[in-house]
Tab-separated table of C-alpha atoms in Angstrom:
chain	number	residue	atom	x	y	z
Y	1	MET	CA	0.000	0.000	0.000
Y	2	SER	CA	1.450	3.366	-0.960
Y	3	ASN	CA	1.809	6.073	1.588
Y	4	ARG	CA	-0.976	7.983	-0.147
Y	5	TYR	CA	-3.473	5.180	0.268
Y	6	LEU	CA	-2.253	4.414	3.756
Y	7	TYR	CA	-2.811	8.006	4.670
Y	8	ALA	CA	-6.251	8.040	3.109
Y	9	ALA	CA	-7.131	4.981	5.160
Y	10	LEU	CA	-5.892	6.665	8.307
Y	11	CYS	CA	-7.925	9.745	7.577
Y	12	GLY	CA	-10.996	7.616	7.014
Y	13	ALA	CA	-10.461	5.866	10.299
Y	14	ALA	CA	-10.029	9.194	12.021
Y	15	ALA	CA	-13.289	10.430	10.570
Y	16	VAL	CA	-15.090	7.398	11.928
Y	17	LEU	CA	-13.446	7.321	15.312
Y	18	VAL	CA	-13.202	11.006	16.041
Y	19	THR	CA	-14.665	11.773	19.405
Y	20	GLN	CA	-18.135	13.179	19.203
Y	21	PRO	CA	-18.152	16.444	21.095
Y	22	ALA	CA	-21.156	16.934	23.221
Y	23	ARG	CA	-23.225	16.562	25.965
Y	24	SER	CA	-25.781	18.348	28.006
Y	25	HIS	CA	-27.075	17.683	31.488
Y	26	GLU	CA	-30.673	17.264	32.520
Y	27	ILE	CA	-32.581	17.420	35.812
Y	28	VAL	CA	-35.758	15.368	36.179
Y	29	GLY	CA	-37.114	15.530	39.724
Y	30	ASN	CA	-34.612	13.920	42.062
Y	31	ARG	CA	-32.489	12.827	39.119
Y	32	MET	CA	-29.672	14.767	37.549
Y	33	PHE	CA	-28.451	13.166	34.348
Y	34	PRO	CA	-24.876	14.404	33.935
Y	35	ALA	CA	-23.329	15.357	30.639
Y	36	THR	CA	-21.834	12.115	29.405
Y	37	LEU	CA	-18.557	12.237	27.512
Y	38	VAL	CA	-19.047	10.187	24.342
Y	39	ILE	CA	-22.795	9.955	23.863
Y	40	ASP	CA	-25.265	12.767	24.174
Y	41	ASP	CA	-27.521	12.829	27.198
Y	42	PRO	CA	-31.301	13.040	26.852
Y	43	GLY	CA	-31.876	16.656	27.784
Y	44	VAL	CA	-31.388	20.202	26.565
Y	45	ALA	CA	-29.622	22.982	28.436
Y	46	ASP	CA	-27.437	26.056	28.140
Y	47	GLU	CA	-23.948	24.730	28.564
Y	48	LEU	CA	-20.384	24.633	27.414
Y	49	SER	CA	-18.064	21.663	27.137
Y	50	LEU	CA	-14.535	22.963	26.955
Y	51	PRO	CA	-12.301	21.223	26.515
Y	52	THR	CA	-12.940	17.591	25.750
Y	53	VAL	CA	-9.631	15.842	25.130
Y	54	ALA	CA	-9.369	12.291	23.807
Y	55	ILE	CA	-6.234	10.258	23.151
Y	56	SER	CA	-6.410	6.954	21.309
Y	57	LYS	CA	-4.748	4.716	18.744
Y	58	THR	CA	-6.582	3.872	15.555
Y	59	GLY	CA	-7.276	0.352	14.356
Y	60	ASP	CA	-5.058	0.768	11.296
Y	61	VAL	CA	-1.927	-1.255	10.576
Y	62	PRO	CA	0.313	0.223	11.784
Y	63	PRO	CA	-1.853	2.050	14.328
Y	64	VAL	CA	-1.792	5.819	14.497
Y	65	LYS	CA	-1.911	7.807	17.680
Y	66	GLU	CA	-4.661	10.404	17.584
Y	67	ILE	CA	-5.523	13.369	19.767
Y	68	ASP	CA	-8.874	15.106	19.526
Y	69	ILE	CA	-9.626	18.370	21.292
Y	70	SER	CA	-13.196	19.498	21.014
Y	71	GLY	CA	-15.706	21.905	22.462
Y	72	GLU	CA	-19.420	22.356	22.311
Y	73	TYR	CA	-21.646	25.307	23.008
Y	74	SER	CA	-25.333	24.594	23.452
Y	75	LYS	CA	-27.948	27.345	23.543
Y	76	ARG	CA	-31.609	26.973	24.388
Y	77	ILE	CA	-33.912	28.800	22.023
Y	78	THR	CA	-36.958	27.840	24.066
Y	79	GLU	CA	-37.171	25.879	27.300
Y	80	ASP	CA	-37.230	22.598	25.389
Y	81	PHE	CA	-35.379	23.380	22.156
Y	82	ALA	CA	-31.658	23.946	21.828
Y	83	VAL	CA	-29.034	24.367	19.128
Y	84	SER	CA	-25.433	23.367	19.647
Y	85	PHE	CA	-22.200	23.923	17.755
Y	86	ALA	CA	-19.236	21.624	18.076
Y	87	PRO	CA	-15.814	21.999	16.494
Y	88	THR	CA	-13.128	19.342	16.921
Y	89	TRP	CA	-9.413	19.723	16.302
Y	90	THR	CA	-7.541	16.532	15.466
Y	91	HIS	CA	-3.881	15.663	15.392
Y	92	LEU	CA	-2.774	12.414	13.787
Y	93	TYR	CA	0.720	11.340	14.684
Y	94	ALA	CA	2.847	9.907	11.916
Y	95	PRO	CA	2.545	6.159	11.427
Y	96	GLY	CA	5.780	4.263	11.891
Y	97	GLY	CA	7.592	6.797	13.978
Y	98	PRO	CA	8.522	10.465	14.181
Y	99	ASN	CA	10.324	10.626	10.824
Y	100	MET	CA	7.108	10.487	8.861
Y	101	VAL	CA	4.704	13.387	8.647
Y	102	GLY	CA	1.527	13.559	10.719
Y	103	ALA	CA	-1.497	15.738	10.135
Y	104	SER	CA	-3.499	18.312	12.060
Y	105	GLY	CA	-6.662	20.229	11.438
Y	106	PHE	CA	-10.286	20.716	12.308
Y	107	GLN	CA	-12.937	18.142	11.656
Y	108	ASN	CA	-16.149	19.262	10.021
Y	109	ILE	CA	-18.208	21.483	12.304
Y	110	GLU	CA	-21.300	19.822	13.742
Y	111	THR	CA	-24.614	21.445	14.576
Y	112	THR	CA	-27.313	19.698	16.559
Y	113	PHE	CA	-30.939	20.760	16.825
Y	114	LYS	CA	-32.552	19.065	19.793
Y	115	TYR	CA	-36.057	19.087	21.222
Y	116	ARG	CA	-37.094	17.664	24.583
Y	117	LEU	CA	-40.190	15.685	23.773
Y	118	PHE	CA	-41.222	14.083	27.032
Y	119	LYS	CA	-40.422	14.382	30.700
Y	120	ASN	CA	-41.892	12.456	33.625
Y	121	VAL	CA	-40.673	13.351	37.074
Y	122	GLU	CA	-42.271	10.460	38.939
Y	123	HIS	CA	-40.530	7.875	36.797
Y	124	GLU	CA	-37.407	9.963	36.145
Y	125	PHE	CA	-37.855	9.551	32.421
Y	126	VAL	CA	-36.974	11.993	29.674
Y	127	ALA	CA	-36.880	11.644	25.900
Y	128	SER	CA	-35.698	13.978	23.169
Y	129	VAL	CA	-35.316	13.989	19.412
Y	130	GLY	CA	-32.626	15.737	17.459
Y	131	LEU	CA	-30.963	16.279	14.127
Y	132	ASN	CA	-27.194	16.418	13.947
Y	133	ILE	CA	-25.646	17.916	10.828
Y	134	GLU	CA	-21.979	17.541	10.013
Y	135	TRP	CA	-21.192	20.334	7.581
Y	136	GLY	CA	-19.146	18.924	4.733
Y	137	ALA	CA	-15.979	20.704	3.630
Y	138	SER	CA	-15.887	22.828	6.788
Y	139	GLY	CA	-12.912	20.849	8.081
Y	140	ALA	CA	-9.532	19.686	6.861
Y	141	GLN	CA	-9.314	16.741	4.480
Y	142	ASP	CA	-5.893	15.911	5.954
Y	143	VAL	CA	-7.591	14.626	9.095
Y	144	GLY	CA	-10.449	12.905	7.314
Y	145	ALA	CA	-13.089	15.628	7.121
Y	146	GLU	CA	-15.441	14.719	4.300
Y	147	ARG	CA	-16.597	17.078	1.557
Y	148	PHE	CA	-20.260	16.216	1.983
Y	149	ASN	CA	-22.807	16.831	4.732
Y	150	VAL	CA	-23.925	14.026	7.025
Y	151	TYR	CA	-27.419	14.166	8.518
Y	152	THR	CA	-28.135	12.145	11.661
Y	153	PRO	CA	-31.667	12.143	13.078
Y	154	THR	CA	-31.383	10.820	16.620
Y	155	PHE	CA	-33.590	9.686	19.471
Y	156	TYR	CA	-32.361	10.160	23.035
Y	157	PHE	CA	-33.726	8.806	26.299
Y	158	GLY	CA	-32.891	8.722	29.988
Y	159	LYS	CA	-34.424	6.605	32.726
Y	160	GLY	CA	-33.611	6.786	36.401
Y	161	PHE	CA	-34.501	3.875	38.629
Y	162	GLY	CA	-35.640	5.910	41.622
Y	163	ASP	CA	-39.138	4.467	41.228
Y	164	LEU	CA	-37.985	1.000	42.244
Y	165	PRO	CA	-39.521	-0.326	45.482
Y	166	SER	CA	-37.777	0.423	48.750
Y	167	SER	CA	-36.676	-3.205	48.989
Y	168	LEU	CA	-34.346	-2.381	46.100
Y	169	ASN	CA	-33.046	0.862	47.569
Y	170	TRP	CA	-29.474	-0.037	46.635
Y	171	ALA	CA	-30.454	0.027	42.955
Y	172	ARG	CA	-32.383	3.289	42.933
Y	173	PRO	CA	-29.319	5.478	42.197
Y	174	PHE	CA	-28.854	3.634	38.877
Y	175	ALA	CA	-29.823	5.348	35.644
Y	176	LEU	CA	-29.696	4.355	32.002
Y	177	THR	CA	-29.374	6.740	29.084
Y	178	GLY	CA	-29.141	5.979	25.412
Y	179	GLN	CA	-29.234	7.284	21.890
Y	180	PHE	CA	-30.107	5.831	18.498
Y	181	GLY	CA	-29.241	7.762	15.367
Y	182	TYR	CA	-29.115	7.047	11.654
Y	183	ALA	CA	-26.306	8.854	9.839
Y	184	ILE	CA	-27.171	9.638	6.230
Y	185	PRO	CA	-24.323	10.986	4.073
Y	186	GLY	CA	-25.238	13.679	1.596
Y	187	SER	CA	-23.310	11.833	-1.084
Y	188	ASN	CA	-23.434	8.099	-1.720
Y	189	THR	CA	-19.941	7.923	-3.203
Y	190	THR	CA	-16.648	9.764	-3.061
Y	191	VAL	CA	-14.506	9.547	-6.190
Y	192	THR	CA	-10.794	10.284	-6.052
Y	193	VAL	CA	-8.202	10.231	-8.825
Y	194	ASP	CA	-4.612	9.334	-8.074
Y	195	PRO	CA	-2.581	12.166	-9.683
Y	196	ASP	CA	0.415	9.894	-10.196
Y	197	THR	CA	-1.220	6.889	-11.808
Y	198	GLY	CA	-4.549	8.282	-12.937
Y	199	ASP	CA	-6.310	5.473	-11.121
Y	200	ILE	CA	-9.872	6.240	-10.126
Y	201	ASP	CA	-10.973	5.132	-6.680
Y	202	THR	CA	-14.638	5.081	-5.758
Y	203	GLU	CA	-15.516	4.896	-2.098
Y	204	PHE	CA	-19.062	4.143	-1.056
Y	205	ASN	CA	-20.213	6.215	1.888
Y	206	PRO	CA	-22.315	4.009	4.138
Y	207	ARG	CA	-25.405	4.858	6.080
Y	208	VAL	CA	-24.550	4.185	9.689
Y	209	LEU	CA	-26.535	3.345	12.789
Y	210	VAL	CA	-25.012	5.499	15.531
Y	211	TRP	CA	-25.987	4.115	18.874
Y	212	GLY	CA	-24.839	4.062	22.443
Y	213	ALA	CA	-25.800	3.955	26.075
Y	214	SER	CA	-24.578	4.793	29.539
Y	215	LEU	CA	-25.197	3.039	32.845
Y	216	GLN	CA	-24.686	5.365	35.783
Y	217	TYR	CA	-24.668	5.060	39.558
Y	218	SER	CA	-25.312	8.465	41.092
Y	219	LEU	CA	-23.844	9.012	44.542
Y	220	PRO	CA	-25.457	12.490	44.688
Y	221	TYR	CA	-28.776	10.702	44.190
Y	222	LEU	CA	-27.897	8.162	46.884
Y	223	LYS	CA	-27.250	10.950	49.365
Y	224	SER	CA	-30.226	13.179	48.577
Y	225	ALA	CA	-32.949	10.655	47.791
Y	226	VAL	CA	-32.096	7.213	49.165
Y	227	ALA	CA	-29.734	7.209	52.134
Y	228	ASP	CA	-27.236	9.735	53.447
Y	229	ILE	CA	-24.655	7.288	54.743
Y	230	GLY	CA	-22.064	9.882	55.673
Y	231	LEU	CA	-19.657	9.485	52.779
Y	232	PRO	CA	-16.982	12.170	52.310
Y	233	ASP	CA	-18.221	15.237	50.460
Y	234	PHE	CA	-15.998	14.586	47.436
Y	235	VAL	CA	-17.383	11.071	47.066
Y	236	ASN	CA	-20.951	12.367	47.331
Y	237	HIS	CA	-20.359	14.282	44.086
Y	238	LEU	CA	-19.220	11.264	42.044
Y	239	ILE	CA	-21.138	9.378	39.382
Y	240	PRO	CA	-19.325	6.212	38.276
Y	241	LEU	CA	-20.520	5.124	34.858
Y	242	VAL	CA	-19.893	2.992	31.811
Y	243	GLU	CA	-20.578	4.397	28.369
Y	244	ALA	CA	-20.768	2.575	25.070
Y	245	SER	CA	-20.484	4.461	21.793
Y	246	LEU	CA	-20.962	2.325	18.681
Y	247	GLN	CA	-21.377	2.698	14.928
Y	248	THR	CA	-22.782	0.032	12.617
Y	249	PRO	CA	-22.797	0.532	8.834
Y	250	VAL	CA	-26.133	-0.746	7.596
Y	251	SER	CA	-26.424	0.170	3.910
Y	252	ASN	CA	-24.210	1.185	0.987
Y	253	THR	CA	-21.525	-0.829	2.743
Y	254	PHE	CA	-19.471	-1.982	-0.262
Y	255	SER	CA	-16.422	-0.058	0.949
Y	256	SER	CA	-16.928	0.020	4.680
Y	257	GLY	CA	-18.191	-3.456	5.444
Y	258	THR	CA	-20.741	-3.959	8.181
Y	259	VAL	CA	-18.543	-4.436	11.202
Y	260	THR	CA	-19.652	-2.526	14.288
Y	261	THR	CA	-16.960	-0.297	15.725
Y	262	GLY	CA	-16.770	1.767	18.856
Y	263	THR	CA	-15.584	1.856	22.410
Y	264	ILE	CA	-16.726	0.859	25.888
Y	265	ASN	CA	-15.804	3.573	28.356
Y	266	PRO	CA	-15.684	3.000	32.115
Y	267	GLY	CA	-15.095	6.178	34.070
Y	268	VAL	CA	-16.332	8.647	36.609
Y	269	ILE	CA	-17.838	12.135	36.622
Y	270	TRP	CA	-17.511	14.617	39.467
Y	271	VAL	CA	-20.573	16.853	39.495
Y	272	GLY	CA	-20.551	20.256	41.156
Y	273	ASP	CA	-23.170	22.996	41.261
Y	274	LYS	CA	-21.880	24.849	38.223
Y	275	PHE	CA	-19.571	22.494	36.403
Y	276	GLN	CA	-18.528	18.888	36.171
Y	277	VAL	CA	-15.305	17.059	35.369
Y	278	GLY	CA	-15.272	13.628	33.770
Y	279	VAL	CA	-12.638	11.100	32.800
Y	280	GLU	CA	-13.021	7.738	31.110
Y	281	ALA	CA	-10.931	4.972	29.600
Y	282	MET	CA	-11.773	4.132	25.974
Y	283	ILE	CA	-11.685	0.389	25.345
Y	284	PRO	CA	-12.062	-0.558	21.662
Y	285	VAL	CA	-14.722	-3.212	21.082
Y	286	ASN	CA	-12.627	-4.887	18.357
Y	287	ARG	CA	-9.418	-4.498	16.364
Y	288	GLN	CA	-11.095	-2.265	13.779
Y	289	SER	CA	-12.079	0.148	16.534
Y	290	GLY	CA	-8.615	0.726	17.885
Y	291	SER	CA	-5.398	-0.935	18.867
Y	292	ASN	CA	-5.028	0.326	22.383
Y	293	VAL	CA	-6.966	1.611	25.350
Y	294	GLY	CA	-7.418	5.352	25.029
Y	295	ALA	CA	-8.550	8.015	27.445
Y	296	ILE	CA	-10.944	10.940	27.385
Y	297	GLY	CA	-11.442	13.829	29.786
Y	298	GLN	CA	-13.840	16.744	29.832
Y	299	ILE	CA	-14.684	19.929	31.715
Y	300	HIS	CA	-18.298	20.916	31.322
Y	301	PHE	CA	-19.919	24.158	32.483
Y	302	PHE	CA	-23.604	24.560	33.353
Y	303	LEU	CA	-24.226	27.974	31.821
Y	304	ASP	CA	-27.835	27.998	33.008
Y	305	ASP	CA	-26.503	27.910	36.555
Y	306	ILE	CA	-23.552	30.238	36.034
Y	307	PHE	CA	-25.443	32.927	34.115
Y	308	PRO	CA	-29.098	32.312	35.044
Y	309	ASN	CA	-30.221	35.813	34.105
Y	310	SER	CA	-28.369	36.311	30.829
Y	311	ILE	CA	-26.834	33.787	28.433
Y	312	GLY	CA	-27.908	30.873	30.603
Y	313	ARG	CA	-31.633	31.229	29.956
Y	314	PRO	CA	-33.704	30.458	26.873
Y	315	ILE	CA	-34.059	33.222	24.300
Y	316	PHE	CA	-37.820	32.742	24.338
Y	317	GLY	CA	-39.756	31.508	27.356
Y	318	ASN	CA	-40.982	32.392	30.806
Y	319	GLY	CA	-38.862	33.660	33.639
Y	320	ILE	CA	-39.075	30.522	35.703
Y	321	ALA	CA	-36.635	27.859	34.641
Y	322	SER	CA	-39.062	25.028	34.970
Y	323	GLY	CA	-39.692	23.657	31.536
Y	324	GLN	CA	-42.866	22.166	30.195
Y	325	PRO	CA	-42.201	19.692	27.422
Y	326	ALA	CA	-44.855	18.843	24.880
Y	327	PHE	CA	-45.789	15.792	26.915
Y	328	GLY	CA	-45.173	14.723	30.499
Y	329	SER	CA	-44.800	16.573	33.762
Y	330	LYS	CA	-42.921	19.587	34.973
Y	331	PRO	CA	-39.528	19.003	36.587
V	1	MET	CA	-2.679	22.945	20.736
V	2	ARG	CA	-0.948	25.481	22.917
V	3	HIS	CA	-3.438	28.116	21.833
V	4	LEU	CA	-6.399	25.831	22.545
V	5	SER	CA	-5.024	25.111	25.990
V	6	LYS	CA	-4.762	28.833	26.688
V	7	ILE	CA	-8.314	29.402	25.515
V	8	ALA	CA	-9.590	26.593	27.734
V	9	THR	CA	-7.726	27.961	30.710
V	10	ALA	CA	-9.124	31.425	30.074
V	11	PHE	CA	-12.678	30.086	29.948
V	12	THR	CA	-12.132	28.245	33.206
V	13	VAL	CA	-10.781	31.335	34.905
V	14	ILE	CA	-13.629	33.483	33.602
V	15	LEU	CA	-16.467	31.110	34.297
V	16	ILE	CA	-15.712	29.687	37.706
V	17	PRO	CA	-15.487	32.994	39.605
V	18	ALA	CA	-18.720	34.071	37.936
V	19	ALA	CA	-20.462	31.078	39.396
V	20	ALA	CA	-22.767	32.349	42.086
V	21	LEU	CA	-26.135	30.700	41.613
V	22	ALA	CA	-27.399	27.319	40.569
V	23	HIS	CA	-30.195	24.814	40.894
V	24	ALA	CA	-31.134	24.352	44.544
V	25	MET	CA	-30.476	20.691	45.239
V	26	LEU	CA	-30.976	19.020	48.605
V	27	ASP	CA	-27.665	19.099	50.441
V	28	ARG	CA	-28.667	17.362	53.670
V	29	ALA	CA	-31.581	16.859	56.008
V	30	SER	CA	-32.396	16.279	59.656
V	31	PRO	CA	-33.424	13.528	60.156
V	32	ARG	CA	-30.940	12.360	57.553
V	33	VAL	CA	-32.147	10.995	54.246
V	34	GLY	CA	-33.020	7.316	54.608
V	35	SER	CA	-32.173	7.232	58.293
V	36	THR	CA	-33.919	5.666	61.266
V	37	VAL	CA	-34.320	7.827	64.349
V	38	ALA	CA	-35.221	6.467	67.767
V	39	SER	CA	-37.241	9.461	68.899
V	40	ALA	CA	-39.693	11.449	66.825
V	41	PRO	CA	-38.336	14.796	65.612
V	42	LYS	CA	-40.437	17.873	66.301
V	43	GLU	CA	-39.245	19.512	63.119
V	44	LEU	CA	-37.862	18.436	59.782
V	45	LEU	CA	-34.940	20.509	58.544
V	46	LEU	CA	-33.814	20.595	54.909
V	47	TRP	CA	-30.682	22.373	53.729
V	48	PHE	CA	-30.253	23.202	50.056
V	49	THR	CA	-27.272	24.121	47.951
V	50	GLU	CA	-28.698	27.561	47.105
V	51	LYS	CA	-30.844	30.218	48.707
V	52	LEU	CA	-34.582	29.736	48.271
V	53	GLU	CA	-37.489	31.937	47.313
V	54	PRO	CA	-39.750	31.615	50.410
V	55	ALA	CA	-43.025	32.127	48.552
V	56	PHE	CA	-42.350	29.286	46.126
V	57	SER	CA	-40.543	26.749	48.304
V	58	THR	CA	-42.371	24.129	50.292
V	59	ALA	CA	-42.231	20.578	51.626
V	60	GLU	CA	-44.740	18.050	52.853
V	61	VAL	CA	-44.407	15.014	55.095
V	62	HIS	CA	-46.797	12.063	54.851
V	63	ASN	CA	-47.073	8.829	56.770
V	64	ALA	CA	-47.402	5.380	55.209
V	65	GLN	CA	-51.154	5.858	54.886
V	66	GLY	CA	-50.676	9.071	52.929
V	67	ALA	CA	-51.899	11.387	55.680
V	68	THR	CA	-50.010	14.605	56.270
V	69	VAL	CA	-48.171	14.764	59.597
V	70	GLN	CA	-47.218	18.423	59.636
V	71	SER	CA	-48.283	20.717	62.436
V	72	GLY	CA	-47.766	23.805	60.284
V	73	LYS	CA	-46.630	25.020	56.898
V	74	ALA	CA	-43.087	24.625	55.704
V	75	HIS	CA	-41.143	27.877	55.749
V	76	VAL	CA	-37.733	29.142	54.775
V	77	ASP	CA	-35.577	30.061	57.755
V	78	GLY	CA	-35.302	33.816	58.174
V	79	SER	CA	-31.610	33.831	58.976
V	80	ASP	CA	-30.513	31.086	56.575
V	81	ARG	CA	-32.366	31.082	53.281
V	82	THR	CA	-30.873	27.764	52.293
V	83	GLU	CA	-32.825	26.090	55.104
V	84	LEU	CA	-36.414	24.898	54.867
V	85	ARG	CA	-38.162	24.008	58.150
V	86	VAL	CA	-41.205	21.796	58.473
V	87	PRO	CA	-42.945	21.590	61.904
V	88	LEU	CA	-44.195	18.087	62.655
V	89	LYS	CA	-46.918	16.532	64.796
V	90	ALA	CA	-45.915	13.894	67.333
V	91	LEU	CA	-44.857	11.057	65.058
V	92	PRO	CA	-45.586	7.463	66.033
V	93	PRO	CA	-43.154	4.795	64.838
V	94	GLY	CA	-43.336	4.336	61.087
V	95	ILE	CA	-41.953	5.348	57.737
V	96	TYR	CA	-42.442	8.923	56.517
V	97	LEU	CA	-42.210	10.332	53.025
V	98	VAL	CA	-40.814	13.834	52.548
V	99	SER	CA	-41.644	15.638	49.296
V	100	TRP	CA	-40.046	19.007	48.600
V	101	ARG	CA	-40.423	21.530	45.832
V	102	VAL	CA	-38.335	24.682	45.860
V	103	LEU	CA	-37.431	27.670	43.738
V	104	SER	CA	-33.899	28.995	44.014
V	105	VAL	CA	-33.296	32.737	43.980
V	106	ASP	CA	-32.036	32.460	40.396
V	107	THR	CA	-35.477	31.039	39.424
V	108	HIS	CA	-34.476	27.416	38.924
V	109	ARG	CA	-37.235	25.091	40.114
V	110	THR	CA	-36.340	21.676	41.556
V	111	GLN	CA	-38.127	18.979	43.465
V	112	GLY	CA	-37.435	15.672	45.146
V	113	SER	CA	-38.412	13.219	47.812
V	114	PHE	CA	-36.976	10.809	50.365
V	115	THR	CA	-38.033	8.778	53.376
V	116	PHE	CA	-36.989	8.458	56.985
V	117	LYS	CA	-38.139	6.101	59.704
V	118	VAL	CA	-39.123	6.636	63.319
V	119	GLY	CA	-38.703	3.621	65.525
V	120	PRO	CA	-36.259	1.063	66.759
């Protein structure tokens, strides 16, 4: 394989594996769903993730070390509708050692429109729908940014288990969140011509099921809603969790194949009143997903709590930050 | 990357000192959340992470049969606006459900519930 094709493969892998910037937090009654690091949580809010830093090694042969630094700003237009913008800067280290040339640049900018559809306090349940758009040609081709848009309609949900019977008190701090999206590329194929040989290469851009989940155990919930057992204050702010972020090509898969790729991420989030800090390991689910365990960390600011009377409130809506989704109950 | 790091640091420095208000979440309670107390408390005390709006902050206490066991209305403490006080009737042994709904001074509304037990 020539260096050109090797590099193209690396860029493709980077485009697939690049960390999705994100993540809002959501409060539903007793339950606070934190901003998860690699999948989006089920709510909408005014918030800022900056920075999110991920280090990993791609599944290529030889593997390439990759660093992604991303941010996301999310702004509520109404109480239940938000728009977010997320740039990601990527650096790909040179394969085979420092003598070869790596690549750096921004990935395509992503915009997500998200609407909170349903909220039920009693059962700690919330659901939202959204549309994520990756704007083609807004990033650098050197790091795998495609020239076409990708549209991903997505369903998000969160369910806390605080409604379990008291005999299962130990399980009530658990919560499950998830997302299911269908990524539709704006172009079915990408045609490239090798300037040296004149060879034409046609790559089929697959439609991809983008799915994931998180299982959380909230120690803040344990203290405030189940049992205050006198743990140290720092521990009472922790939410241990496991996230899974997966992608499965499902159609137009002539080039990509249909193998599911992604990572399983055990980690922990410290949640404060105005910001949270999270760190997770990134364990590839198979060889195509990566060749080593990576790591991701994030600082996330709750702008609705930091600036409740200015940029932290919806542009349109009442003065009380309560929220009334289309269906369900108030928080 | 150096520039991004500087930008991130600047945001952190700017945002954290500005932090003054937030959602009012339950910080602690007396009797403690989920605890068993030997003698019946005369008052339930709830402390929150933010100051409360007295007119829009309340709590109720019910016994296992769903009957209210308060001897008066819940009220925000005059000297500590993070504290919500609920006067109680004489409580016989049993399990009690506390339901609170508060509005923080920055207009964030929150609510929650927990139980405590009176008895051996």
